[in-house]
Amino acid sequence: MSLVDDMPLEREPLTTKTEVVDQQKAEKRQYQKQNRAKHKSAWQAEKQRIDDMTVSELKQYLKSADKAAIRAGMHSFKVNGYELALIRLAIEQSSYRGTRELILKLLDVSL
């Protein structure tokens, strides 16, 4: 029995690296979209609850909240080149892995 006889007559088309990367990006976006949708209602309820809190209630919440809870909410802001350079420099000169860690450390107020 030869190997040639066992090969299928039709083969899948060859794919390029770009096609593979594009497919992986699309799959990742779809996963992120599904994950955001899954946690959206819980996040909106929590956000509304926090938005309605007074300063003393916020302090109490921060003392009792689970710091390791799922991160489902998004908060973004626009920066210019100068501000981005400041952020990058602060990250590079610190032990923080990214902007989120840097901002959380800077915002770490005494409760």
PDB file of C-alpha atoms in Angstrom:
ATOM      1  CA  MET A   1       0.000   0.000   0.000  1.00  0.00           C
ATOM      2  CA  SER A   2       1.499   3.313  -0.974  1.00  0.00           C
ATOM      3  CA  LEU A   3       1.058   6.624   0.773  1.00  0.00           C
ATOM      4  CA  VAL A   4      -0.069   8.248  -2.461  1.00  0.00           C
ATOM      5  CA  ASP A   5      -3.134   5.990  -2.623  1.00  0.00           C
ATOM      6  CA  ASP A   6      -4.180   6.991   0.910  1.00  0.00           C
ATOM      7  CA  MET A   7      -4.048  10.753   0.280  1.00  0.00           C
ATOM      8  CA  PRO A   8      -7.353  12.546  -0.244  1.00  0.00           C
ATOM      9  CA  LEU A   9      -7.999  13.809  -3.732  1.00  0.00           C
ATOM     10  CA  GLU A  10      -8.950  17.291  -2.558  1.00  0.00           C
ATOM     11  CA  ARG A  11      -6.795  19.241  -0.165  1.00  0.00           C
ATOM     12  CA  GLU A  12      -7.618  22.269   1.913  1.00  0.00           C
ATOM     13  CA  PRO A  13      -6.314  25.488   0.400  1.00  0.00           C
ATOM     14  CA  LEU A  14      -3.048  26.781   1.774  1.00  0.00           C
ATOM     15  CA  THR A  15      -3.326  29.693   4.167  1.00  0.00           C
ATOM     16  CA  THR A  16      -0.963  32.568   4.594  1.00  0.00           C
ATOM     17  CA  LYS A  17       0.348  33.842   7.900  1.00  0.00           C
ATOM     18  CA  THR A  18      -1.765  36.982   7.481  1.00  0.00           C
ATOM     19  CA  GLU A  19      -4.928  34.921   7.056  1.00  0.00           C
ATOM     20  CA  VAL A  20      -4.131  32.901  10.178  1.00  0.00           C
ATOM     21  CA  VAL A  21      -3.417  36.057  12.215  1.00  0.00           C
ATOM     22  CA  ASP A  22      -6.600  37.713  10.920  1.00  0.00           C
ATOM     23  CA  GLN A  23      -8.632  34.644  11.853  1.00  0.00           C
ATOM     24  CA  GLN A  24      -7.093  34.574  15.345  1.00  0.00           C
ATOM     25  CA  LYS A  25      -7.871  38.278  15.807  1.00  0.00           C
ATOM     26  CA  ALA A  26     -11.455  37.740  14.694  1.00  0.00           C
ATOM     27  CA  GLU A  27     -11.862  34.813  17.088  1.00  0.00           C
ATOM     28  CA  LYS A  28     -10.380  36.860  19.939  1.00  0.00           C
ATOM     29  CA  ARG A  29     -12.714  39.793  19.206  1.00  0.00           C
ATOM     30  CA  GLN A  30     -15.695  37.450  19.149  1.00  0.00           C
ATOM     31  CA  TYR A  31     -14.640  35.887  22.477  1.00  0.00           C
ATOM     32  CA  GLN A  32     -14.196  39.337  24.065  1.00  0.00           C
ATOM     33  CA  LYS A  33     -17.569  40.467  22.731  1.00  0.00           C
ATOM     34  CA  GLN A  34     -19.296  37.396  24.172  1.00  0.00           C
ATOM     35  CA  ASN A  35     -17.484  37.828  27.487  1.00  0.00           C
ATOM     36  CA  ARG A  36     -18.505  41.504  27.747  1.00  0.00           C
ATOM     37  CA  ALA A  37     -22.104  40.622  26.932  1.00  0.00           C
ATOM     38  CA  LYS A  38     -22.085  37.913  29.597  1.00  0.00           C
ATOM     39  CA  HIS A  39     -21.026  40.345  32.354  1.00  0.00           C
ATOM     40  CA  LYS A  40     -22.730  43.497  31.047  1.00  0.00           C
ATOM     41  CA  SER A  41     -25.904  43.453  33.153  1.00  0.00           C
ATOM     42  CA  ALA A  42     -24.033  42.717  36.388  1.00  0.00           C
ATOM     43  CA  TRP A  43     -21.553  45.493  35.614  1.00  0.00           C
ATOM     44  CA  GLN A  44     -24.320  48.008  34.834  1.00  0.00           C
ATOM     45  CA  ALA A  45     -26.094  47.214  38.108  1.00  0.00           C
ATOM     46  CA  GLU A  46     -22.851  47.571  40.073  1.00  0.00           C
ATOM     47  CA  LYS A  47     -21.979  50.813  38.275  1.00  0.00           C
ATOM     48  CA  GLN A  48     -25.404  52.299  39.010  1.00  0.00           C
ATOM     49  CA  ARG A  49     -25.047  51.321  42.662  1.00  0.00           C
ATOM     50  CA  ILE A  50     -21.606  52.984  42.856  1.00  0.00           C
ATOM     51  CA  ASP A  51     -22.776  56.100  40.993  1.00  0.00           C
ATOM     52  CA  ASP A  52     -25.492  56.616  43.612  1.00  0.00           C
ATOM     53  CA  MET A  53     -23.132  56.334  46.623  1.00  0.00           C
ATOM     54  CA  THR A  54     -21.997  59.160  48.867  1.00  0.00           C
ATOM     55  CA  VAL A  55     -18.340  59.630  49.822  1.00  0.00           C
ATOM     56  CA  SER A  56     -18.744  57.711  53.091  1.00  0.00           C
ATOM     57  CA  GLU A  57     -20.582  54.897  51.293  1.00  0.00           C
ATOM     58  CA  LEU A  58     -17.805  54.741  48.695  1.00  0.00           C
ATOM     59  CA  LYS A  59     -15.182  54.412  51.446  1.00  0.00           C
ATOM     60  CA  GLN A  60     -17.147  51.610  53.076  1.00  0.00           C
ATOM     61  CA  TYR A  61     -17.610  49.895  49.706  1.00  0.00           C
ATOM     62  CA  LEU A  62     -13.873  50.035  49.010  1.00  0.00           C
ATOM     63  CA  LYS A  63     -13.095  48.491  52.403  1.00  0.00           C
ATOM     64  CA  SER A  64     -15.441  45.570  51.813  1.00  0.00           C
ATOM     65  CA  ALA A  65     -15.294  45.043  48.038  1.00  0.00           C
ATOM     66  CA  ASP A  66     -13.532  42.082  46.461  1.00  0.00           C
ATOM     67  CA  LYS A  67     -10.437  43.446  44.702  1.00  0.00           C
ATOM     68  CA  ALA A  68     -10.192  40.276  42.634  1.00  0.00           C
ATOM     69  CA  ALA A  69     -13.706  40.512  41.195  1.00  0.00           C
ATOM     70  CA  ILE A  70     -14.124  40.064  37.461  1.00  0.00           C
ATOM     71  CA  ARG A  71     -13.184  43.172  35.487  1.00  0.00           C
ATOM     72  CA  ALA A  72     -16.087  43.693  33.151  1.00  0.00           C
ATOM     73  CA  GLY A  73     -16.496  47.460  33.056  1.00  0.00           C
ATOM     74  CA  MET A  74     -14.636  49.695  30.683  1.00  0.00           C
ATOM     75  CA  HIS A  75     -13.388  53.177  31.374  1.00  0.00           C
ATOM     76  CA  SER A  76     -11.380  55.014  28.763  1.00  0.00           C
ATOM     77  CA  PHE A  77     -10.069  58.485  28.201  1.00  0.00           C
ATOM     78  CA  LYS A  78      -8.289  60.377  25.459  1.00  0.00           C
ATOM     79  CA  VAL A  79      -4.698  61.539  25.837  1.00  0.00           C
ATOM     80  CA  ASN A  80      -2.403  63.609  23.677  1.00  0.00           C
ATOM     81  CA  GLY A  81       1.184  62.700  22.787  1.00  0.00           C
ATOM     82  CA  TYR A  82       2.670  64.513  25.778  1.00  0.00           C
ATOM     83  CA  GLU A  83       0.327  62.759  28.222  1.00  0.00           C
ATOM     84  CA  LEU A  84       0.979  59.382  26.630  1.00  0.00           C
ATOM     85  CA  ALA A  85       4.730  59.963  26.953  1.00  0.00           C
ATOM     86  CA  LEU A  86       4.267  60.791  30.661  1.00  0.00           C
ATOM     87  CA  ILE A  87       2.268  57.613  31.198  1.00  0.00           C
ATOM     88  CA  ARG A  88       4.802  55.461  29.329  1.00  0.00           C
ATOM     89  CA  LEU A  89       7.715  56.996  31.264  1.00  0.00           C
ATOM     90  CA  ALA A  90       5.971  56.389  34.590  1.00  0.00           C
ATOM     91  CA  ILE A  91       5.307  52.761  33.626  1.00  0.00           C
ATOM     92  CA  GLU A  92       8.888  52.214  32.441  1.00  0.00           C
ATOM     93  CA  GLN A  93      10.355  53.724  35.623  1.00  0.00           C
ATOM     94  CA  SER A  94       8.068  51.757  37.923  1.00  0.00           C
ATOM     95  CA  SER A  95       7.340  48.107  38.457  1.00  0.00           C
ATOM     96  CA  TYR A  96       3.823  48.354  37.043  1.00  0.00           C
ATOM     97  CA  ARG A  97       2.791  46.210  34.099  1.00  0.00           C
ATOM     98  CA  GLY A  98       0.490  48.746  32.520  1.00  0.00           C
ATOM     99  CA  THR A  99      -1.637  51.842  32.715  1.00  0.00           C
ATOM    100  CA  ARG A 100      -4.341  50.238  34.870  1.00  0.00           C
ATOM    101  CA  GLU A 101      -1.869  49.259  37.592  1.00  0.00           C
ATOM    102  CA  LEU A 102      -0.205  52.684  37.465  1.00  0.00           C
ATOM    103  CA  ILE A 103      -3.488  54.560  37.796  1.00  0.00           C
ATOM    104  CA  LEU A 104      -4.742  52.314  40.595  1.00  0.00           C
ATOM    105  CA  LYS A 105      -1.539  52.881  42.557  1.00  0.00           C
ATOM    106  CA  LEU A 106      -1.722  56.642  42.015  1.00  0.00           C
ATOM    107  CA  LEU A 107      -5.363  56.614  43.139  1.00  0.00           C
ATOM    108  CA  ASP A 108      -4.686  54.528  46.240  1.00  0.00           C
ATOM    109  CA  VAL A 109      -6.100  57.001  48.749  1.00  0.00           C
ATOM    110  CA  SER A 110      -6.177  56.305  52.436  1.00  0.00           C
ATOM    111  CA  LEU A 111      -9.531  55.026  53.541  1.00  0.00           C
TER     112      LEU A 111
END
